[in-house]
Each structure stands twice: as C-alpha cells, then as structure tokens.
C-alpha cells in the first residue's frame, strides 16, 4: 500500500508540474433525421475503416487526469502499431517522465519510484502503480474517433451533433465526448481526426488535447 501511495504521489507530482488542460463544454448531441443519420453513420464507418487500415498511428499533445482525489496535467506522446503501444508522459519543467509500453502479452511502466513495474493486465498495472485509471487498450481508437474492438471493450453507443459529426461515444462504461475536430478533409486521404476529447467513467477523468497527429508515419513501438 505504501508503494502504491508513493507511486501515485510521484505521478501526480509529475503531471502537476506541467501546463494545465483547459476545460471546454462538450458538443450537444441531437436526434438526426433518417437521411442525415445514415450519412453520419457512413462517415463514422469510413473513418473507422481508414483508421484500422493504418499500420501505425501516433499523436502528441496535452493530457489531464484525475481519480476523484489526485490529478494533474502533462505532455503526452502516444505511438500505436496494431495492439502494441508506447505512451510517454513528461513534465518539461522538471524533466521527469514515465513511460508505458506493451500489448496483448502485458505491459511495463518505467520511471516510477522503486523501478520498473510489469503486469499482464495494463489497467490493473496502472491502477496499482499510479492510482490512475486510463483506458489504454481502447484509447487509441477513441482518440481517433473510432469505436474500440467490441470483443475487448464491448458494444458501443454513439451520438452526433447537428452537423453529423461524432459528438459522444459510450463504451466499456466510459463516456467519450468529442469537443473539437480537425478541418475536413485532411491531406493524404486520412479523415478528419479529433483534437480535443474528454473521457469519464465514475470518478476517473481524462482530458486530451491533440497538438499533432501522425497517422501512418511512425516507427513501430
């Protein structure tokens, strides 16, 4: 228990040293007419197909996390190749950072007090090591405006705004609100991707601002 508290304190201190992530109200979901709903669902399906076809996906930005007691914000770098991921959280001022990498076989965290931690389940590993709940296995899909794999995250419900853009996604107990998108279309044929996202499940909250997307251009983690 003492080790978990120390690690959570270190993670909170790391994050709180960084620039905060501004809060913005979510987009309003509306009930679309049948033709508009069909067009919105077709756009969502096309984006999901395009995202899943990418061999690699990466973004950099700012993230804020809270668990109902502790929280803070920092820089985030996320690299994803299929189900394998590498996530780095850093505080430029203090030059502290911790890194998470893994995939279906398990995960490892480096940079926490007491040395590296490893575990078969990334969610359990993160909670036990830092006290934060982060939906790692689904986050890359959600961040890209796509539903996560239903075999691991369960069925999803979606809502659209008046313009037919994805405004809300609910899956695996999480509610993901899409607050801002890239302008459409994006050069290179990739559909517009989200740039500001809020995710919440119970007291766990994650706010993400994507400063730069690099779809299909990174090296494998």
PDB file of C-alpha atoms in Angstrom:
ATOM      1  CA  UNK A   1       0.000   0.000   0.000  1.00  0.00           C
ATOM      2  CA  UNK A   2       2.820   2.437   0.832  1.00  0.00           C
ATOM      3  CA  UNK A   3       4.434   1.681  -2.511  1.00  0.00           C
ATOM      4  CA  UNK A   4       1.204   2.443  -4.365  1.00  0.00           C
ATOM      5  CA  UNK A   5       0.739   5.723  -2.486  1.00  0.00           C
ATOM      6  CA  UNK A   6       4.329   6.772  -3.212  1.00  0.00           C
ATOM      7  CA  UNK A   7       3.951   5.956  -6.902  1.00  0.00           C
ATOM      8  CA  UNK A   8       0.643   7.798  -7.131  1.00  0.00           C
ATOM      9  CA  UNK A   9       2.199  10.815  -5.442  1.00  0.00           C
ATOM     10  CA  UNK A  10       5.105  10.742  -7.893  1.00  0.00           C
ATOM     11  CA  UNK A  11       2.768  10.516 -10.887  1.00  0.00           C
ATOM     12  CA  UNK A  12       0.624  13.355  -9.562  1.00  0.00           C
ATOM     13  CA  UNK A  13       3.703  15.491  -8.899  1.00  0.00           C
ATOM     14  CA  UNK A  14       4.989  14.786 -12.400  1.00  0.00           C
ATOM     15  CA  UNK A  15       1.719  15.762 -14.012  1.00  0.00           C
ATOM     16  CA  UNK A  16       1.002  18.791 -11.848  1.00  0.00           C
ATOM     17  CA  UNK A  17       4.305  20.334 -12.926  1.00  0.00           C
ATOM     18  CA  UNK A  18       3.026  20.724 -16.499  1.00  0.00           C
ATOM     19  CA  UNK A  19       0.764  23.146 -18.294  1.00  0.00           C
ATOM     20  CA  UNK A  20      -2.891  22.561 -17.471  1.00  0.00           C
ATOM     21  CA  UNK A  21      -5.503  21.429 -19.987  1.00  0.00           C
ATOM     22  CA  UNK A  22      -8.369  23.937 -20.364  1.00  0.00           C
ATOM     23  CA  UNK A  23     -11.900  22.709 -19.695  1.00  0.00           C
ATOM     24  CA  UNK A  24     -14.436  23.075 -22.500  1.00  0.00           C
ATOM     25  CA  UNK A  25     -18.113  22.112 -22.617  1.00  0.00           C
ATOM     26  CA  UNK A  26     -18.923  19.051 -24.758  1.00  0.00           C
ATOM     27  CA  UNK A  27     -20.761  19.271 -28.068  1.00  0.00           C
ATOM     28  CA  UNK A  28     -24.512  18.765 -27.911  1.00  0.00           C
ATOM     29  CA  UNK A  29     -25.851  15.520 -29.326  1.00  0.00           C
ATOM     30  CA  UNK A  30     -29.033  15.729 -31.384  1.00  0.00           C
ATOM     31  CA  UNK A  31     -31.514  13.302 -32.925  1.00  0.00           C
ATOM     32  CA  UNK A  32     -30.819  13.407 -36.656  1.00  0.00           C
ATOM     33  CA  UNK A  33     -33.324  12.840 -39.431  1.00  0.00           C
ATOM     34  CA  UNK A  34     -33.019   9.355 -41.012  1.00  0.00           C
ATOM     35  CA  UNK A  35     -31.109  10.568 -44.094  1.00  0.00           C
ATOM     36  CA  UNK A  36     -28.705  12.688 -42.014  1.00  0.00           C
ATOM     37  CA  UNK A  37     -28.237   9.824 -39.538  1.00  0.00           C
ATOM     38  CA  UNK A  38     -27.397   7.402 -42.351  1.00  0.00           C
ATOM     39  CA  UNK A  39     -24.835   9.865 -43.735  1.00  0.00           C
ATOM     40  CA  UNK A  40     -23.282  10.355 -40.270  1.00  0.00           C
ATOM     41  CA  UNK A  41     -23.040   6.603 -39.715  1.00  0.00           C
ATOM     42  CA  UNK A  42     -21.467   6.152 -43.144  1.00  0.00           C
ATOM     43  CA  UNK A  43     -18.827   8.798 -42.312  1.00  0.00           C
ATOM     44  CA  UNK A  44     -18.106   7.113 -38.986  1.00  0.00           C
ATOM     45  CA  UNK A  45     -17.749   3.709 -40.670  1.00  0.00           C
ATOM     46  CA  UNK A  46     -15.419   5.198 -43.301  1.00  0.00           C
ATOM     47  CA  UNK A  47     -13.251   6.833 -40.615  1.00  0.00           C
ATOM     48  CA  UNK A  48     -13.060   3.613 -38.631  1.00  0.00           C
ATOM     49  CA  UNK A  49     -12.051   1.628 -41.711  1.00  0.00           C
ATOM     50  CA  UNK A  50      -9.373   4.180 -42.594  1.00  0.00           C
ATOM     51  CA  UNK A  51      -8.008   4.285 -39.030  1.00  0.00           C
ATOM     52  CA  UNK A  52      -7.908   0.489 -38.705  1.00  0.00           C
ATOM     53  CA  UNK A  53      -6.132   0.197 -42.051  1.00  0.00           C
ATOM     54  CA  UNK A  54      -3.238   2.367 -40.839  1.00  0.00           C
ATOM     55  CA  UNK A  55      -0.189   0.281 -39.905  1.00  0.00           C
ATOM     56  CA  UNK A  56       0.791   2.852 -37.262  1.00  0.00           C
ATOM     57  CA  UNK A  57      -0.790   5.812 -35.512  1.00  0.00           C
ATOM     58  CA  UNK A  58       0.757   8.475 -33.296  1.00  0.00           C
ATOM     59  CA  UNK A  59      -0.163  11.733 -31.640  1.00  0.00           C
ATOM     60  CA  UNK A  60       1.397  14.264 -29.275  1.00  0.00           C
ATOM     61  CA  UNK A  61      -0.452  16.674 -27.038  1.00  0.00           C
ATOM     62  CA  UNK A  62      -1.518  17.521 -23.520  1.00  0.00           C
ATOM     63  CA  UNK A  63      -3.436  15.347 -21.087  1.00  0.00           C
ATOM     64  CA  UNK A  64      -5.094  15.879 -17.711  1.00  0.00           C
ATOM     65  CA  UNK A  65      -6.121  13.005 -15.448  1.00  0.00           C
ATOM     66  CA  UNK A  66      -7.942  12.755 -12.136  1.00  0.00           C
ATOM     67  CA  UNK A  67      -9.248   9.955  -9.953  1.00  0.00           C
ATOM     68  CA  UNK A  68     -11.514  11.918  -7.625  1.00  0.00           C
ATOM     69  CA  UNK A  69      -8.643  12.629  -5.205  1.00  0.00           C
ATOM     70  CA  UNK A  70      -5.450  13.333  -7.141  1.00  0.00           C
ATOM     71  CA  UNK A  71      -4.880  14.752 -10.583  1.00  0.00           C
ATOM     72  CA  UNK A  72      -2.746  16.882 -12.808  1.00  0.00           C
ATOM     73  CA  UNK A  73      -1.739  17.515 -16.397  1.00  0.00           C
ATOM     74  CA  UNK A  74       1.287  16.943 -18.623  1.00  0.00           C
ATOM     75  CA  UNK A  75       2.634  16.313 -22.103  1.00  0.00           C
ATOM     76  CA  UNK A  76       1.738  13.017 -23.759  1.00  0.00           C
ATOM     77  CA  UNK A  77       3.214  11.111 -26.687  1.00  0.00           C
ATOM     78  CA  UNK A  78       1.292   8.083 -27.928  1.00  0.00           C
ATOM     79  CA  UNK A  79       2.504   5.619 -30.566  1.00  0.00           C
ATOM     80  CA  UNK A  80       0.363   2.694 -31.629  1.00  0.00           C
ATOM     81  CA  UNK A  81       1.048  -0.178 -34.053  1.00  0.00           C
ATOM     82  CA  UNK A  82      -1.845  -2.615 -34.126  1.00  0.00           C
ATOM     83  CA  UNK A  83      -2.355  -3.617 -30.454  1.00  0.00           C
ATOM     84  CA  UNK A  84       1.160  -2.585 -29.366  1.00  0.00           C
ATOM     85  CA  UNK A  85       1.546   0.838 -27.743  1.00  0.00           C
ATOM     86  CA  UNK A  86       4.147   3.151 -26.272  1.00  0.00           C
ATOM     87  CA  UNK A  87       2.963   6.060 -24.121  1.00  0.00           C
ATOM     88  CA  UNK A  88       5.206   8.721 -22.576  1.00  0.00           C
ATOM     89  CA  UNK A  89       4.040  11.299 -20.026  1.00  0.00           C
ATOM     90  CA  UNK A  90       6.500  14.075 -19.275  1.00  0.00           C
ATOM     91  CA  UNK A  91       6.950  17.329 -17.396  1.00  0.00           C
ATOM     92  CA  UNK A  92       9.242  19.643 -19.392  1.00  0.00           C
ATOM     93  CA  UNK A  93       9.923  21.909 -16.407  1.00  0.00           C
ATOM     94  CA  UNK A  94      11.159  19.169 -14.070  1.00  0.00           C
ATOM     95  CA  UNK A  95      12.311  16.858 -16.892  1.00  0.00           C
ATOM     96  CA  UNK A  96      10.575  13.961 -15.167  1.00  0.00           C
ATOM     97  CA  UNK A  97       8.772  11.367 -17.235  1.00  0.00           C
ATOM     98  CA  UNK A  98       7.326   7.897 -17.109  1.00  0.00           C
ATOM     99  CA  UNK A  99       6.780   5.534 -19.981  1.00  0.00           C
ATOM    100  CA  UNK A 100       4.278   2.753 -20.549  1.00  0.00           C
ATOM    101  CA  UNK A 101       4.757   0.184 -23.266  1.00  0.00           C
ATOM    102  CA  UNK A 102       3.067  -3.089 -24.001  1.00  0.00           C
ATOM    103  CA  UNK A 103       0.458  -5.036 -25.905  1.00  0.00           C
ATOM    104  CA  UNK A 104      -1.650  -8.192 -25.599  1.00  0.00           C
ATOM    105  CA  UNK A 105       1.162 -10.039 -23.784  1.00  0.00           C
ATOM    106  CA  UNK A 106       1.376  -7.477 -20.954  1.00  0.00           C
ATOM    107  CA  UNK A 107       2.744  -4.061 -20.093  1.00  0.00           C
ATOM    108  CA  UNK A 108       5.679  -2.366 -18.375  1.00  0.00           C
ATOM    109  CA  UNK A 109       5.997   1.055 -16.707  1.00  0.00           C
ATOM    110  CA  UNK A 110       9.363   2.790 -16.393  1.00  0.00           C
ATOM    111  CA  UNK A 111      10.177   5.967 -14.477  1.00  0.00           C
ATOM    112  CA  UNK A 112       8.303   5.396 -11.217  1.00  0.00           C
ATOM    113  CA  UNK A 113       9.929   5.325  -7.820  1.00  0.00           C
ATOM    114  CA  UNK A 114      11.107   1.825  -6.966  1.00  0.00           C
ATOM    115  CA  UNK A 115      11.946   0.783 -10.514  1.00  0.00           C
ATOM    116  CA  UNK A 116      10.023  -0.715 -13.433  1.00  0.00           C
ATOM    117  CA  UNK A 117       6.662  -2.428 -12.930  1.00  0.00           C
ATOM    118  CA  UNK A 118       5.264  -5.160 -15.154  1.00  0.00           C
ATOM    119  CA  UNK A 119       1.893  -6.868 -15.359  1.00  0.00           C
ATOM    120  CA  UNK A 120      -0.308  -8.969 -17.607  1.00  0.00           C
ATOM    121  CA  UNK A 121      -3.220  -6.506 -17.475  1.00  0.00           C
ATOM    122  CA  UNK A 122      -2.352  -2.892 -18.260  1.00  0.00           C
ATOM    123  CA  UNK A 123      -5.381  -1.450 -16.466  1.00  0.00           C
ATOM    124  CA  UNK A 124      -4.580  -3.248 -13.234  1.00  0.00           C
ATOM    125  CA  UNK A 125      -0.888  -2.384 -13.566  1.00  0.00           C
ATOM    126  CA  UNK A 126      -1.606   1.336 -13.968  1.00  0.00           C
ATOM    127  CA  UNK A 127      -4.064   1.420 -11.091  1.00  0.00           C
ATOM    128  CA  UNK A 128      -1.778  -0.438  -8.699  1.00  0.00           C
ATOM    129  CA  UNK A 129       1.309   1.561  -9.698  1.00  0.00           C
ATOM    130  CA  UNK A 130      -0.111   5.083 -10.010  1.00  0.00           C
ATOM    131  CA  UNK A 131      -3.675   5.206  -8.711  1.00  0.00           C
ATOM    132  CA  UNK A 132      -4.923   6.453 -12.095  1.00  0.00           C
ATOM    133  CA  UNK A 133      -7.448   4.694 -14.327  1.00  0.00           C
ATOM    134  CA  UNK A 134      -6.540   5.081 -18.022  1.00  0.00           C
ATOM    135  CA  UNK A 135      -8.333   3.092 -20.774  1.00  0.00           C
ATOM    136  CA  UNK A 136      -5.108   2.202 -22.594  1.00  0.00           C
ATOM    137  CA  UNK A 137      -6.375  -0.681 -24.729  1.00  0.00           C
ATOM    138  CA  UNK A 138      -9.204   1.443 -26.163  1.00  0.00           C
ATOM    139  CA  UNK A 139      -7.735   4.948 -26.022  1.00  0.00           C
ATOM    140  CA  UNK A 140      -6.016   4.962 -29.425  1.00  0.00           C
ATOM    141  CA  UNK A 141      -9.275   4.053 -31.164  1.00  0.00           C
ATOM    142  CA  UNK A 142     -11.332   6.516 -29.130  1.00  0.00           C
ATOM    143  CA  UNK A 143      -8.777   9.279 -29.627  1.00  0.00           C
ATOM    144  CA  UNK A 144      -9.037   8.740 -33.391  1.00  0.00           C
ATOM    145  CA  UNK A 145     -12.830   8.983 -33.310  1.00  0.00           C
ATOM    146  CA  UNK A 146     -13.446   5.260 -33.700  1.00  0.00           C
ATOM    147  CA  UNK A 147     -15.137   2.595 -31.634  1.00  0.00           C
ATOM    148  CA  UNK A 148     -12.767   0.205 -29.864  1.00  0.00           C
ATOM    149  CA  UNK A 149     -12.779  -3.516 -30.594  1.00  0.00           C
ATOM    150  CA  UNK A 150     -16.087  -4.862 -29.300  1.00  0.00           C
ATOM    151  CA  UNK A 151     -14.502  -8.196 -28.358  1.00  0.00           C
ATOM    152  CA  UNK A 152     -12.412  -6.483 -25.676  1.00  0.00           C
ATOM    153  CA  UNK A 153     -14.389  -3.307 -24.912  1.00  0.00           C
ATOM    154  CA  UNK A 154     -17.972  -4.427 -25.512  1.00  0.00           C
ATOM    155  CA  UNK A 155     -20.697  -2.782 -27.603  1.00  0.00           C
ATOM    156  CA  UNK A 156     -20.694   0.969 -28.184  1.00  0.00           C
ATOM    157  CA  UNK A 157     -23.344   3.665 -28.445  1.00  0.00           C
ATOM    158  CA  UNK A 158     -22.708   6.852 -30.413  1.00  0.00           C
ATOM    159  CA  UNK A 159     -24.282  10.297 -30.672  1.00  0.00           C
ATOM    160  CA  UNK A 160     -23.857  13.005 -33.316  1.00  0.00           C
ATOM    161  CA  UNK A 161     -24.039  16.779 -33.322  1.00  0.00           C
ATOM    162  CA  UNK A 162     -26.239  18.828 -35.643  1.00  0.00           C
ATOM    163  CA  UNK A 163     -23.560  18.722 -38.364  1.00  0.00           C
ATOM    164  CA  UNK A 164     -23.419  14.922 -38.254  1.00  0.00           C
ATOM    165  CA  UNK A 165     -20.040  14.766 -36.511  1.00  0.00           C
ATOM    166  CA  UNK A 166     -19.376  12.201 -33.824  1.00  0.00           C
ATOM    167  CA  UNK A 167     -20.050  14.031 -30.559  1.00  0.00           C
ATOM    168  CA  UNK A 168     -20.262  11.241 -27.965  1.00  0.00           C
ATOM    169  CA  UNK A 169     -19.223   7.608 -27.699  1.00  0.00           C
ATOM    170  CA  UNK A 170     -20.114   5.306 -24.806  1.00  0.00           C
ATOM    171  CA  UNK A 171     -18.247   2.031 -24.424  1.00  0.00           C
ATOM    172  CA  UNK A 172     -16.921  -0.177 -21.613  1.00  0.00           C
ATOM    173  CA  UNK A 173     -18.509   2.132 -19.037  1.00  0.00           C
ATOM    174  CA  UNK A 174     -16.657   5.180 -20.405  1.00  0.00           C
ATOM    175  CA  UNK A 175     -18.293   8.242 -21.917  1.00  0.00           C
ATOM    176  CA  UNK A 176     -16.107   9.972 -24.500  1.00  0.00           C
ATOM    177  CA  UNK A 177     -17.089  13.486 -25.579  1.00  0.00           C
ATOM    178  CA  UNK A 178     -15.581  14.925 -28.774  1.00  0.00           C
ATOM    179  CA  UNK A 179     -15.187  18.675 -28.383  1.00  0.00           C
ATOM    180  CA  UNK A 180     -13.128  19.639 -31.423  1.00  0.00           C
ATOM    181  CA  UNK A 181     -12.047  18.147 -34.775  1.00  0.00           C
ATOM    182  CA  UNK A 182      -9.508  18.796 -37.494  1.00  0.00           C
ATOM    183  CA  UNK A 183     -10.911  20.557 -40.564  1.00  0.00           C
ATOM    184  CA  UNK A 184     -12.159  18.128 -43.202  1.00  0.00           C
ATOM    185  CA  UNK A 185     -10.673  16.829 -45.417  1.00  0.00           C
ATOM    186  CA  UNK A 186      -7.161  16.046 -44.190  1.00  0.00           C
ATOM    187  CA  UNK A 187      -4.295  15.920 -46.684  1.00  0.00           C
ATOM    188  CA  UNK A 188      -3.220  12.409 -47.613  1.00  0.00           C
ATOM    189  CA  UNK A 189      -6.706  10.931 -47.578  1.00  0.00           C
ATOM    190  CA  UNK A 190      -6.983  10.357 -43.819  1.00  0.00           C
ATOM    191  CA  UNK A 191     -10.385  11.500 -42.481  1.00  0.00           C
ATOM    192  CA  UNK A 192     -10.551  14.384 -40.023  1.00  0.00           C
ATOM    193  CA  UNK A 193      -9.351  13.315 -36.563  1.00  0.00           C
ATOM    194  CA  UNK A 194     -10.353  14.647 -33.123  1.00  0.00           C
ATOM    195  CA  UNK A 195      -8.182  17.270 -31.456  1.00  0.00           C
ATOM    196  CA  UNK A 196      -9.976  17.695 -28.113  1.00  0.00           C
ATOM    197  CA  UNK A 197     -11.537  14.828 -26.147  1.00  0.00           C
ATOM    198  CA  UNK A 198     -12.948  14.248 -22.671  1.00  0.00           C
ATOM    199  CA  UNK A 199     -13.391  10.738 -21.241  1.00  0.00           C
ATOM    200  CA  UNK A 200     -15.052   9.791 -17.969  1.00  0.00           C
ATOM    201  CA  UNK A 201     -16.010   6.671 -16.037  1.00  0.00           C
ATOM    202  CA  UNK A 202     -17.155   7.249 -12.491  1.00  0.00           C
ATOM    203  CA  UNK A 203     -14.579   9.440 -10.748  1.00  0.00           C
ATOM    204  CA  UNK A 204     -11.931   8.696 -13.380  1.00  0.00           C
ATOM    205  CA  UNK A 205     -11.497  11.526 -15.899  1.00  0.00           C
ATOM    206  CA  UNK A 206      -9.132  12.002 -18.824  1.00  0.00           C
ATOM    207  CA  UNK A 207      -8.977  15.224 -20.871  1.00  0.00           C
ATOM    208  CA  UNK A 208      -6.886  15.197 -24.028  1.00  0.00           C
ATOM    209  CA  UNK A 209      -5.796  17.918 -26.438  1.00  0.00           C
ATOM    210  CA  UNK A 210      -4.019  16.591 -29.531  1.00  0.00           C
ATOM    211  CA  UNK A 211      -1.485  19.093 -30.854  1.00  0.00           C
ATOM    212  CA  UNK A 212      -0.247  16.885 -33.682  1.00  0.00           C
ATOM    213  CA  UNK A 213      -1.451  13.703 -35.365  1.00  0.00           C
ATOM    214  CA  UNK A 214       0.947  11.483 -37.348  1.00  0.00           C
ATOM    215  CA  UNK A 215      -1.267   8.827 -38.927  1.00  0.00           C
ATOM    216  CA  UNK A 216       0.653   6.034 -40.625  1.00  0.00           C
ATOM    217  CA  UNK A 217       4.084   7.648 -40.340  1.00  0.00           C
ATOM    218  CA  UNK A 218       5.687   6.402 -37.117  1.00  0.00           C
ATOM    219  CA  UNK A 219       8.019   3.518 -36.441  1.00  0.00           C
ATOM    220  CA  UNK A 220       6.527   0.581 -34.619  1.00  0.00           C
ATOM    221  CA  UNK A 221       6.785   0.873 -30.802  1.00  0.00           C
TER     222      UNK A 221
END
